Coordinates of C-alpha atoms and ligand atoms in Angstrom, one line a residue:
M350 CA 94.2 106.7 -42.4
T351 CA 91.5 108.5 -40.3
L352 CA 88.4 107.4 -38.5
T353 CA 85.6 109.4 -37.1
I354 CA 83.7 108.2 -34.1
D355 CA 80.2 109.7 -34.4
S356 CA 78.6 111.5 -31.6
A357 CA 75.6 109.2 -31.4
S358 CA 77.9 106.3 -30.6
L359 CA 79.7 108.5 -28.0
I360 CA 76.3 109.2 -26.4
E361 CA 75.4 105.5 -26.5
A362 CA 78.6 104.4 -25.0
K363 CA 78.3 107.0 -22.3
S364 CA 74.6 106.3 -21.4
G365 CA 74.9 106.3 -17.7
P366 CA 78.3 104.8 -16.7
R367 CA 77.1 102.0 -14.5
R368 CA 78.7 101.4 -11.1
W369 CA 79.5 97.7 -10.4
Q370 CA 79.9 96.2 -6.9
M371 CA 81.6 93.0 -5.8
L372 CA 79.8 89.8 -4.9
I373 CA 80.9 88.2 -1.6
D374 CA 78.9 85.5 0.2
G375 CA 75.8 86.2 -1.9
K376 CA 75.7 89.9 -1.1
W377 CA 76.6 93.0 -3.2
T378 CA 79.3 94.9 -1.5
D379 CA 81.8 97.7 -1.7
G380 CA 85.4 97.1 -0.6
E381 CA 86.4 97.4 3.0
V382 CA 89.0 100.1 2.2
G383 CA 86.7 102.0 -0.1
L384 CA 88.9 101.8 -3.3
E385 CA 87.2 102.8 -6.6
G386 CA 88.0 102.1 -10.2
E387 CA 86.7 103.4 -13.5
R388 CA 86.9 102.3 -17.1
V389 CA 87.5 104.6 -20.1
S390 CA 86.1 103.1 -23.2
P391 CA 89.0 102.3 -25.7
G392 CA 86.7 103.0 -28.6
H393 CA 85.4 106.3 -27.4
G394 CA 87.7 107.8 -24.7
I395 CA 85.0 108.3 -22.2
V396 CA 84.2 106.8 -18.8
V397 CA 81.8 104.0 -19.2
S398 CA 82.0 102.0 -15.9
R399 CA 82.8 102.6 -12.3
Y400 CA 83.7 99.9 -9.9
A401 CA 84.0 99.2 -6.2
F402 CA 87.5 97.9 -6.0
G403 CA 88.6 95.3 -3.3
S404 CA 91.8 94.7 -1.4
E405 CA 93.4 92.0 0.7
A406 CA 90.6 92.3 3.3
D407 CA 88.0 91.5 0.6
V408 CA 89.9 88.6 -0.7
N409 CA 90.0 87.3 2.8
R410 CA 86.2 87.8 3.2
A411 CA 85.7 86.0 -0.1
A412 CA 88.0 83.1 0.8
I413 CA 86.2 82.6 4.1
A414 CA 82.8 82.6 2.3
A415 CA 84.0 80.2 -0.3
R416 CA 85.6 77.9 2.3
R417 CA 82.4 77.8 4.3
A418 CA 80.3 77.2 1.3
F419 CA 82.6 74.2 0.4
H420 CA 82.7 72.6 3.9
R421 CA 79.2 73.4 5.1
G422 CA 77.1 74.5 2.2
P423 CA 75.0 72.3 -0.1
W424 CA 76.8 72.8 -3.4
P425 CA 79.6 70.1 -3.2
R426 CA 77.0 67.7 -1.7
M427 CA 74.2 68.2 -4.2
K428 CA 73.5 65.6 -6.9
A429 CA 75.4 66.4 -10.1
S430 CA 72.0 66.6 -11.9
E431 CA 71.1 69.5 -9.5
R432 CA 74.3 71.3 -10.1
A433 CA 73.8 70.7 -13.9
A434 CA 70.4 72.3 -13.6
V435 CA 71.9 75.5 -12.2
L436 CA 74.5 75.7 -15.0
L437 CA 71.8 75.1 -17.7
K438 CA 69.7 77.8 -16.2
T439 CA 72.7 80.2 -16.2
A440 CA 73.2 79.4 -19.9
D441 CA 69.6 80.3 -20.6
L442 CA 69.9 83.6 -18.7
I443 CA 73.1 84.4 -20.6
D444 CA 71.2 83.9 -23.8
S445 CA 68.4 86.1 -22.6
R446 CA 70.8 89.0 -21.7
R447 CA 73.2 88.4 -24.7
E448 CA 72.8 91.9 -26.3
E449 CA 73.5 93.6 -22.9
I450 CA 76.5 91.5 -22.1
A451 CA 77.9 91.9 -25.6
R452 CA 77.6 95.6 -25.3
L453 CA 79.4 95.7 -22.0
D454 CA 82.3 93.7 -23.4
A455 CA 82.4 95.9 -26.6
I456 CA 82.5 99.3 -24.8
E457 CA 85.0 98.1 -22.1
S458 CA 87.4 96.0 -24.2
G459 CA 87.0 97.8 -27.6
K460 CA 86.0 94.7 -29.5
P461 CA 83.4 95.0 -32.3
I462 CA 79.8 94.4 -31.2
R463 CA 79.1 91.7 -33.8
Q464 CA 82.1 89.7 -32.6
A465 CA 81.1 90.2 -28.9
R466 CA 77.6 88.7 -29.6
G467 CA 79.3 85.6 -31.0
E468 CA 81.5 85.3 -27.9
I469 CA 78.5 85.6 -25.6
A470 CA 76.6 82.8 -27.5
G471 CA 79.8 80.7 -27.4
A472 CA 80.1 81.2 -23.7
A473 CA 76.5 80.0 -23.2
D474 CA 77.3 76.9 -25.2
I475 CA 80.3 76.2 -22.9
W476 CA 78.1 76.5 -19.8
R477 CA 75.8 73.9 -21.3
Y478 CA 78.8 71.6 -22.2
A479 CA 80.0 71.9 -18.6
A480 CA 76.6 70.9 -17.3
S481 CA 76.7 67.8 -19.4
L482 CA 80.1 66.9 -17.9
A483 CA 78.9 67.4 -14.4
R484 CA 76.8 64.3 -14.7
T485 CA 79.5 62.1 -16.3
L486 CA 82.2 62.8 -13.7
H487 CA 83.0 59.5 -12.1
G488 CA 85.8 57.6 -10.4
E489 CA 87.0 54.1 -10.8
S490 CA 86.7 50.7 -9.0
Y491 CA 89.2 47.9 -8.8
A492 CA 87.7 44.4 -8.1
N493 CA 90.9 42.7 -9.3
L494 CA 93.0 43.2 -6.1
G495 CA 92.3 39.8 -4.5
D496 CA 89.2 38.4 -2.9
H497 CA 89.7 40.4 0.3
M498 CA 90.2 43.8 -1.3
L499 CA 88.0 46.3 -3.2
G500 CA 89.6 49.5 -4.3
V501 CA 87.6 52.6 -5.2
V502 CA 88.9 55.8 -6.6
L503 CA 86.6 58.8 -5.9
R504 CA 86.7 62.1 -7.8
E505 CA 86.2 64.9 -5.2
P506 CA 86.1 68.6 -5.9
V507 CA 89.4 70.2 -5.3
G508 CA 88.0 72.8 -3.0
V509 CA 88.3 76.6 -3.4
V510 CA 89.4 77.8 -6.8
S511 CA 90.9 81.2 -7.5
I512 CA 89.9 82.3 -11.1
I513 CA 91.9 85.2 -12.6
T514 CA 91.0 86.4 -16.2
P515 CA 92.4 89.0 -18.7
W516 CA 90.7 91.8 -20.6
N517 CA 90.7 90.5 -24.2
F518 CA 87.8 88.0 -23.9
P519 CA 86.2 89.0 -20.6
F520 CA 83.1 86.8 -20.7
L521 CA 84.4 84.0 -22.9
I522 CA 87.5 83.2 -20.8
V523 CA 85.6 83.1 -17.5
A524 CA 83.3 80.6 -19.2
Q525 CA 86.2 78.3 -19.9
K526 CA 86.9 78.1 -16.2
L527 CA 84.0 78.7 -13.8
P528 CA 81.3 76.3 -15.0
F529 CA 83.8 73.4 -14.9
A530 CA 84.9 74.3 -11.4
L531 CA 81.2 74.6 -10.3
A532 CA 80.3 71.4 -12.2
A533 CA 83.0 69.5 -10.1
G534 CA 81.4 70.9 -6.9
C535 CA 84.1 73.5 -6.2
T536 CA 83.6 77.0 -4.8
A537 CA 85.3 80.0 -6.4
I538 CA 86.7 83.4 -6.1
V539 CA 86.8 85.2 -9.5
K540 CA 88.8 88.3 -10.4
P541 CA 88.3 89.8 -13.8
S542 CA 90.7 92.2 -15.3
E543 CA 90.4 95.7 -13.6
M544 CA 89.6 97.1 -17.1
T545 CA 86.8 94.8 -18.1
S546 CA 84.9 93.7 -15.0
A547 CA 81.3 94.6 -15.9
S548 CA 80.3 91.4 -17.8
T549 CA 81.7 89.2 -15.0
V550 CA 79.8 91.1 -12.4
L551 CA 76.6 90.7 -14.5
L552 CA 77.4 86.9 -14.6
G553 CA 77.3 86.9 -10.8
E554 CA 73.8 88.4 -11.0
L555 CA 72.8 85.7 -13.4
L556 CA 74.2 82.9 -11.2
M557 CA 72.3 84.1 -8.2
Q558 CA 69.2 84.3 -10.3
A559 CA 69.9 80.7 -11.4
G560 CA 69.9 79.5 -7.8
L561 CA 73.6 79.2 -7.0
P562 CA 73.9 79.1 -3.2
D563 CA 75.6 82.0 -1.5
G564 CA 79.3 81.9 -1.1
V565 CA 79.8 79.5 -4.0
C566 CA 80.9 82.1 -6.5
N567 CA 82.5 85.3 -5.1
I568 CA 83.6 88.1 -7.4
V569 CA 86.3 90.4 -6.2
L570 CA 87.2 93.4 -8.3
G571 CA 90.5 95.3 -8.5
T572 CA 94.0 95.1 -9.7
G573 CA 96.5 92.2 -9.8
P574 CA 98.7 93.5 -7.0
E575 CA 95.8 94.6 -4.7
V576 CA 93.5 91.6 -5.3
G577 CA 95.0 88.9 -7.6
Q578 CA 98.2 88.4 -5.6
H579 CA 96.2 87.7 -2.4
M580 CA 94.0 85.2 -4.3
V581 CA 97.1 83.3 -5.3
Q582 CA 98.7 83.3 -1.9
H583 CA 95.6 82.8 0.4
P584 CA 95.9 79.6 2.5
S585 CA 92.2 78.8 2.1
V586 CA 92.5 78.6 -1.8
D587 CA 93.3 75.1 -3.1
M588 CA 93.8 75.8 -6.9
I589 CA 94.6 78.7 -9.3
S590 CA 93.1 78.9 -12.7
F591 CA 94.8 81.8 -14.5
T592 CA 94.6 83.2 -18.0
G593 CA 97.0 86.1 -18.8
S594 CA 100.5 87.0 -19.7
T595 CA 103.4 84.5 -19.4
R596 CA 105.2 87.0 -17.2
V597 CA 102.4 87.2 -14.6
G598 CA 101.7 83.5 -15.0
K599 CA 105.2 82.6 -13.9
A600 CA 105.0 84.9 -10.9
T601 CA 101.6 83.3 -10.1
V602 CA 103.0 79.8 -10.3
A603 CA 105.9 80.8 -8.0
A604 CA 103.6 82.4 -5.5
A605 CA 101.2 79.4 -5.5
A606 CA 104.1 77.1 -4.9
Q607 CA 104.5 78.5 -1.3
T608 CA 101.4 76.7 -0.4
L609 CA 101.5 74.0 -3.0
K610 CA 98.3 74.8 -4.8
K611 CA 97.2 73.1 -8.0
V612 CA 97.7 75.5 -10.9
S613 CA 96.1 75.7 -14.4
M614 CA 97.8 78.3 -16.7
E615 CA 96.7 79.7 -20.0
L616 CA 99.4 82.1 -21.2
G617 CA 100.7 84.0 -24.2
G618 CA 101.4 82.8 -27.7
K619 CA 103.4 83.6 -30.8
N620 CA 101.5 81.5 -33.2
A621 CA 102.6 80.6 -36.7
Q622 CA 100.6 80.0 -39.8
I623 CA 102.8 78.0 -42.2
V624 CA 101.8 78.1 -45.8
F625 CA 103.0 75.7 -48.5
P626 CA 102.7 76.4 -52.3
D627 CA 100.3 73.6 -52.8
A628 CA 97.6 75.1 -50.4
D629 CA 94.3 76.7 -51.2
L630 CA 95.9 80.1 -51.3
E631 CA 92.8 82.1 -51.4
A632 CA 91.5 80.4 -48.3
A633 CA 95.0 80.7 -46.7
V634 CA 95.1 84.4 -47.4
D635 CA 91.8 85.0 -45.7
A636 CA 92.8 82.9 -42.7
A637 CA 96.1 84.8 -42.5
V638 CA 94.2 88.1 -42.4
F639 CA 91.8 86.8 -39.8
G640 CA 94.5 85.2 -37.7
A641 CA 96.6 88.5 -37.6
F642 CA 93.8 91.1 -37.1
F643 CA 90.9 89.3 -35.3
N644 CA 90.3 91.2 -32.0
A645 CA 93.0 93.7 -33.1
G646 CA 95.6 91.0 -32.6
E647 CA 94.9 91.2 -28.9
C648 CA 94.5 87.5 -28.8
C649 CA 96.6 84.7 -27.3
N650 CA 95.8 82.6 -30.4
A651 CA 96.6 85.3 -32.9
G652 CA 98.4 84.0 -36.0
S653 CA 101.1 86.6 -35.5
R654 CA 103.7 85.0 -37.6
L655 CA 103.3 84.1 -41.2
I656 CA 105.8 81.5 -42.3
I657 CA 105.5 81.4 -46.1
H658 CA 107.3 79.4 -48.8
E659 CA 109.6 81.8 -50.7
A660 CA 108.2 80.7 -54.1
I661 CA 104.8 82.2 -53.3
A662 CA 105.7 84.9 -50.8
K663 CA 105.4 87.9 -53.2
D664 CA 102.0 87.0 -54.7
F665 CA 100.6 85.9 -51.3
L666 CA 101.6 89.2 -49.7
A667 CA 100.0 91.2 -52.6
A668 CA 96.8 89.2 -52.2
F669 CA 97.1 89.7 -48.4
A670 CA 97.3 93.5 -48.7
E671 CA 94.3 93.5 -51.0
R672 CA 92.1 91.6 -48.5
A673 CA 93.5 93.4 -45.5
A674 CA 92.5 96.7 -47.2
K675 CA 88.8 95.5 -46.9
V676 CA 89.1 95.0 -43.1
R677 CA 86.9 97.7 -41.5
V678 CA 88.6 99.1 -38.4
G679 CA 86.1 101.2 -36.5
D680 CA 83.9 102.1 -33.6
P681 CA 83.2 98.9 -31.6
L682 CA 79.5 99.8 -31.5
D683 CA 79.3 100.1 -35.3
E684 CA 77.7 96.9 -36.7
A685 CA 80.0 97.2 -39.7
S686 CA 83.3 97.1 -37.8
D687 CA 85.5 94.0 -38.1
V688 CA 88.2 95.3 -35.8
G689 CA 87.7 97.7 -33.0
A690 CA 89.9 99.7 -30.6
I691 CA 93.3 99.0 -28.8
I692 CA 92.7 98.4 -25.0
T693 CA 94.6 101.5 -23.7
P694 CA 96.7 104.3 -24.9
A695 CA 99.8 102.8 -23.2
H696 CA 99.2 99.5 -25.0
L697 CA 98.9 101.2 -28.3
A698 CA 102.2 102.9 -27.6
K699 CA 103.8 99.6 -26.8
I700 CA 102.5 98.2 -30.1
G701 CA 103.9 101.2 -32.0
N702 CA 107.3 100.7 -30.3
A703 CA 107.4 97.1 -31.3
V704 CA 106.9 98.2 -35.0
T705 CA 109.6 100.9 -34.7
D706 CA 112.1 98.5 -33.0
A707 CA 111.4 95.9 -35.7
A708 CA 112.2 98.4 -38.4
A709 CA 115.4 99.4 -36.6
D710 CA 116.3 95.7 -36.5
G711 CA 116.0 95.5 -40.3
A712 CA 112.4 94.4 -40.9
S713 CA 110.2 96.5 -43.4
V714 CA 106.8 97.9 -42.8
F715 CA 104.9 96.2 -45.7
L716 CA 101.5 97.4 -44.6
G717 CA 100.1 100.0 -42.0
G718 CA 102.6 100.6 -39.2
A719 CA 100.9 103.4 -37.4
E720 CA 97.9 104.4 -35.3
I721 CA 94.7 105.6 -36.9
Q722 CA 93.7 109.1 -36.0
S723 CA 90.2 109.0 -34.7
G724 CA 89.5 112.0 -32.5
A725 CA 88.3 109.6 -29.8
G726 CA 89.6 106.3 -28.5
Q727 CA 92.8 104.6 -29.9
Y728 CA 93.0 102.5 -33.0
M729 CA 95.8 100.9 -34.9
A730 CA 96.2 100.1 -38.6
P731 CA 96.5 96.5 -39.6
T732 CA 100.2 96.1 -39.9
V733 CA 102.5 93.7 -41.7
M734 CA 106.3 93.5 -41.2
S735 CA 108.2 91.7 -43.9
G736 CA 111.8 90.6 -44.1
V737 CA 111.6 89.4 -40.4
K738 CA 114.4 87.2 -39.3
P739 CA 113.9 84.6 -36.5
E740 CA 116.3 86.3 -34.1
M741 CA 114.4 89.6 -34.2
A742 CA 112.3 90.5 -31.2
I743 CA 109.3 91.0 -33.5
A744 CA 109.6 87.3 -34.5
R745 CA 109.8 86.0 -30.9
D746 CA 107.9 88.3 -28.5
E747 CA 104.1 88.6 -28.2
V748 CA 103.1 92.1 -29.5
F749 CA 99.4 91.6 -28.7
G750 CA 98.3 94.0 -31.4
P751 CA 97.4 93.8 -35.1
V752 CA 101.0 93.2 -36.3
L753 CA 101.9 90.2 -38.5
S754 CA 105.6 89.2 -38.9
V755 CA 106.4 87.5 -42.2
L756 CA 109.2 85.0 -42.4
E757 CA 110.1 82.9 -45.5
F758 CA 111.3 79.3 -45.9
D759 CA 112.5 77.0 -48.6
R760 CA 112.4 73.4 -47.2
I761 CA 109.8 71.9 -44.8
E762 CA 112.5 71.4 -42.2
E763 CA 113.2 75.1 -42.2
A764 CA 109.5 75.9 -41.8
I765 CA 109.3 73.6 -38.8
H766 CA 112.5 75.1 -37.4
L767 CA 111.1 78.7 -37.8
A768 CA 107.8 77.8 -36.3
E769 CA 109.7 76.3 -33.3
S770 CA 112.0 79.2 -32.7
T771 CA 110.0 80.9 -29.9
D772 CA 109.5 80.0 -26.3
Y773 CA 105.8 79.9 -26.8
G774 CA 103.7 76.8 -27.8
L775 CA 100.0 77.7 -27.9
S776 CA 98.8 77.0 -31.4
A777 CA 99.9 76.8 -35.1
G778 CA 98.3 76.5 -38.5
V779 CA 99.4 74.5 -41.5
W780 CA 98.2 75.1 -45.1
S781 CA 98.8 72.3 -47.5
R782 CA 96.8 70.0 -49.7
D783 CA 99.4 67.3 -49.3
L784 CA 98.6 64.9 -46.4
D785 CA 102.2 64.1 -45.8
T786 CA 103.2 67.7 -45.5
A787 CA 100.3 68.5 -43.2
V788 CA 100.9 65.4 -40.9
T789 CA 104.7 66.1 -40.7
V790 CA 104.2 69.7 -39.7
A791 CA 101.3 69.0 -37.4
R792 CA 103.3 66.3 -35.5
A793 CA 106.6 68.3 -35.4
V794 CA 105.4 71.5 -33.9
R795 CA 105.1 71.7 -30.1
T796 CA 101.9 73.5 -29.6
G797 CA 98.7 72.7 -27.8
T798 CA 96.6 73.0 -30.9
V799 CA 97.4 72.7 -34.6
W800 CA 94.9 73.7 -37.3
V801 CA 95.2 72.2 -40.7
N802 CA 93.7 74.2 -43.6
T803 CA 91.8 76.3 -41.1
F804 CA 92.6 78.7 -38.3
M805 CA 91.3 79.5 -34.8
D806 CA 88.2 77.4 -34.7
G807 CA 87.2 76.3 -31.2
Y808 CA 84.8 73.8 -29.7
P809 CA 84.0 73.1 -26.1
E810 CA 84.7 69.4 -26.8
L811 CA 88.3 70.0 -27.8
P812 CA 90.9 70.6 -25.2
F813 CA 92.7 74.0 -25.3
G814 CA 96.0 75.1 -23.8
G815 CA 99.7 75.6 -24.4
M816 CA 103.0 73.7 -24.4
K817 CA 106.4 75.3 -23.5
Q818 CA 105.9 78.8 -21.9
S819 CA 102.3 79.1 -23.2
G820 CA 100.8 77.3 -20.1
L821 CA 100.3 74.4 -17.9
G822 CA 97.3 72.0 -18.2
R823 CA 94.3 72.2 -20.6
E824 CA 90.9 73.8 -20.5
L825 CA 87.7 72.6 -22.1
G826 CA 87.4 69.0 -23.5
K827 CA 86.0 65.9 -21.7
N828 CA 88.6 66.2 -18.8
A829 CA 87.7 69.8 -18.0
V830 CA 85.6 69.0 -14.9
E831 CA 88.0 66.3 -13.8
D832 CA 90.8 68.9 -13.8
Y833 CA 88.9 70.6 -10.9
S834 CA 88.8 67.4 -8.9
E835 CA 91.2 65.3 -6.8
A836 CA 91.5 61.5 -6.8
K837 CA 90.8 59.9 -3.4
T838 CA 91.7 56.2 -3.1
I839 CA 89.6 54.1 -0.7
Q840 CA 90.5 50.5 0.0
F841 CA 87.9 48.2 1.5
H842 CA 89.1 45.0 3.2
R843 CA 86.8 42.2 3.6
G844 CA 87.0 39.2 6.1
P845 CA 89.7 38.3 8.5
R846 CA 93.0 40.2 8.4
T847 CA 95.1 38.6 5.7
A848 CA 98.6 39.8 6.4
W849 CA 99.5 40.0 10.1
W850 CA 102.3 42.4 10.7
V851 CA 103.1 41.1 14.1
G852 CA 103.4 37.3 14.1
N853 CA 100.1 35.7 15.1
Ligands
LIG344 P1 98.1 90.0 -17.3 O1 99.0 88.9 -17.1 O2 98.6 91.4 -17.1 O3 96.8 89.9 -16.4 C1 95.9 88.8 -16.4 C2 95.2 88.8 -15.1 O4 96.1 88.7 -14.0 C3 94.5 90.2 -14.8 O5 93.2 89.9 -14.2 C4 95.5 90.9 -13.9 O6 94.9 91.9 -13.1 C5 95.9 89.7 -13.0 N1 97.2 90.0 -12.4 C6 98.2 90.9 -12.7 N2 99.2 90.8 -11.8 C7 98.9 89.8 -10.9 C8 99.6 89.2 -9.7 N3 100.8 89.6 -9.3 N4 99.0 88.2 -9.2 C9 97.7 87.7 -9.6 N5 97.0 88.3 -10.6 C10 97.7 89.3 -11.3 O7 97.5 89.8 -18.8 P2 96.6 90.8 -19.6 O8 95.3 91.1 -18.8 O9 97.3 92.0 -20.1 O10 96.1 89.9 -20.8 C11 96.9 89.7 -21.9 C12 97.7 88.4 -21.8 O11 96.8 87.2 -21.6 C13 98.4 88.1 -23.1 O12 99.8 87.8 -22.8 C14 97.7 86.9 -23.7 O13 98.5 86.1 -24.5 C15 97.2 86.2 -22.4 N6 96.1 85.4 -22.8 C16 96.2 84.0 -22.9 C17 95.1 83.2 -23.3 C18 95.3 81.7 -23.3 O14 94.2 81.1 -23.2 N7 96.4 81.2 -23.4 C19 93.8 83.8 -23.6 C20 93.8 85.3 -23.5 C21 94.9 86.0 -23.1 P3 94.8 93.4 -13.6 O15 95.2 93.5 -15.0 O16 93.3 93.7 -13.4 O17 95.6 94.3 -12.7

């Protein structure tokens, strides 16, 4: 399989690599040490962005600014309706710059431009949802504690939040965190992935335009070790909201424990789609192709395991191959592309090794299995490994590429057992027209989300997050703002002292 990246696209991707600075205390700034980064477009193999990278000193500057804005600035003290107005204005500004933001995410992450547009529209919707929650956050009161006592539970913002995001959904994932933290009255330090920072920096520009006070949202660019680690350890930070790999997530929780910070973790997944013979098989085939290859499989929610009833496995895979052949892998800037490029050459090599190792373990390459020669950038063919056994690495470890593992079952108990045989617990899909089957599986699997006869839909109203080693806590949903708050109990005593401690 070959692919040609045309020169017009190369020129468009290249059109003046922009240089992006950090936002600290309302000012655009380079790092104190003078570190620099650059991004080579995965789809085109050319430099498309340059960044001012920060270090510990810049994290410190950002933490001081965020602390000051929290203790002395107007943001936590404003009416919720005023904070909501800033979030709504930000959503409008996101809409007005949608094309530009989508293009930044497409050239830096390699995702197809059509998909990127949808993600930016989805992000604006989440900012609006967070604005609505800002105004409904409230505490509790207890007038049932006796005539002399009134108990009140306030919800106060947790403080300064460090927000750390990955490269696969740069603009969407920050939207799952930042607006909710802001809605609660928190201040923040945000670090996007070193590879896909541009759209987050542009968001900083929009926030300032929307009227966010200085120091409330600080954006520090750079690597995990140079920047992220210090954001996790800094004594002025109260909470960590992290999305990324389970490996780094565990290290982050351990580091945050030293100062007992609140943590929210969205980590990896090895998600199963379980297909029973009575399902709408045409729909299930389409969803299986989508689940495996959407965002080139570089997706925490990827349906990277197909658990299929042995009676229908052969026909299902034949239909899958037919549909997968229609998936257009191509230039992220091409309107026709369904799947774009792989994030880096090193990651492409890692995906290739996972396929080779699986074959050595006894699995078979049913479809694809190799990179696509393109002359520029790096691309991987949609790949299916059949004959996978649950003990193989390809069945248990996250590949984070367009590689589907197929496992077969006979009885429902076996399907559930297979689905459960990984350390992850992010999401799962069940395909059956039988209510009993669907309910049994949906209740048995330990994942944060289960889709029944659909896959990978998402709504701001519905909580999202993982069980087991896929995470801690939930994002989105009606409690998303509350998660960035602390409960404070106040007890009001009325009248003469009722219980003297020293005899009176
Ligand atoms: P990483 O865990 O490598 O990185 C995530 C973020 O953490 C990046 O900004 C990274 O910085 C930063 N980081 C790295 N080391 C440290 C450290 N020691 N301390 C603090 N921060 C650090 O993940 P990827 O970026 O490779 O993203 C892919 C992973 O994200 C996959 O495993 C995927 O499953 C998971 N993911 C989970 C989602 C969910 O909601 N559950 C959604 C999307 C992705 P940098 O890379 O810039 O050096």
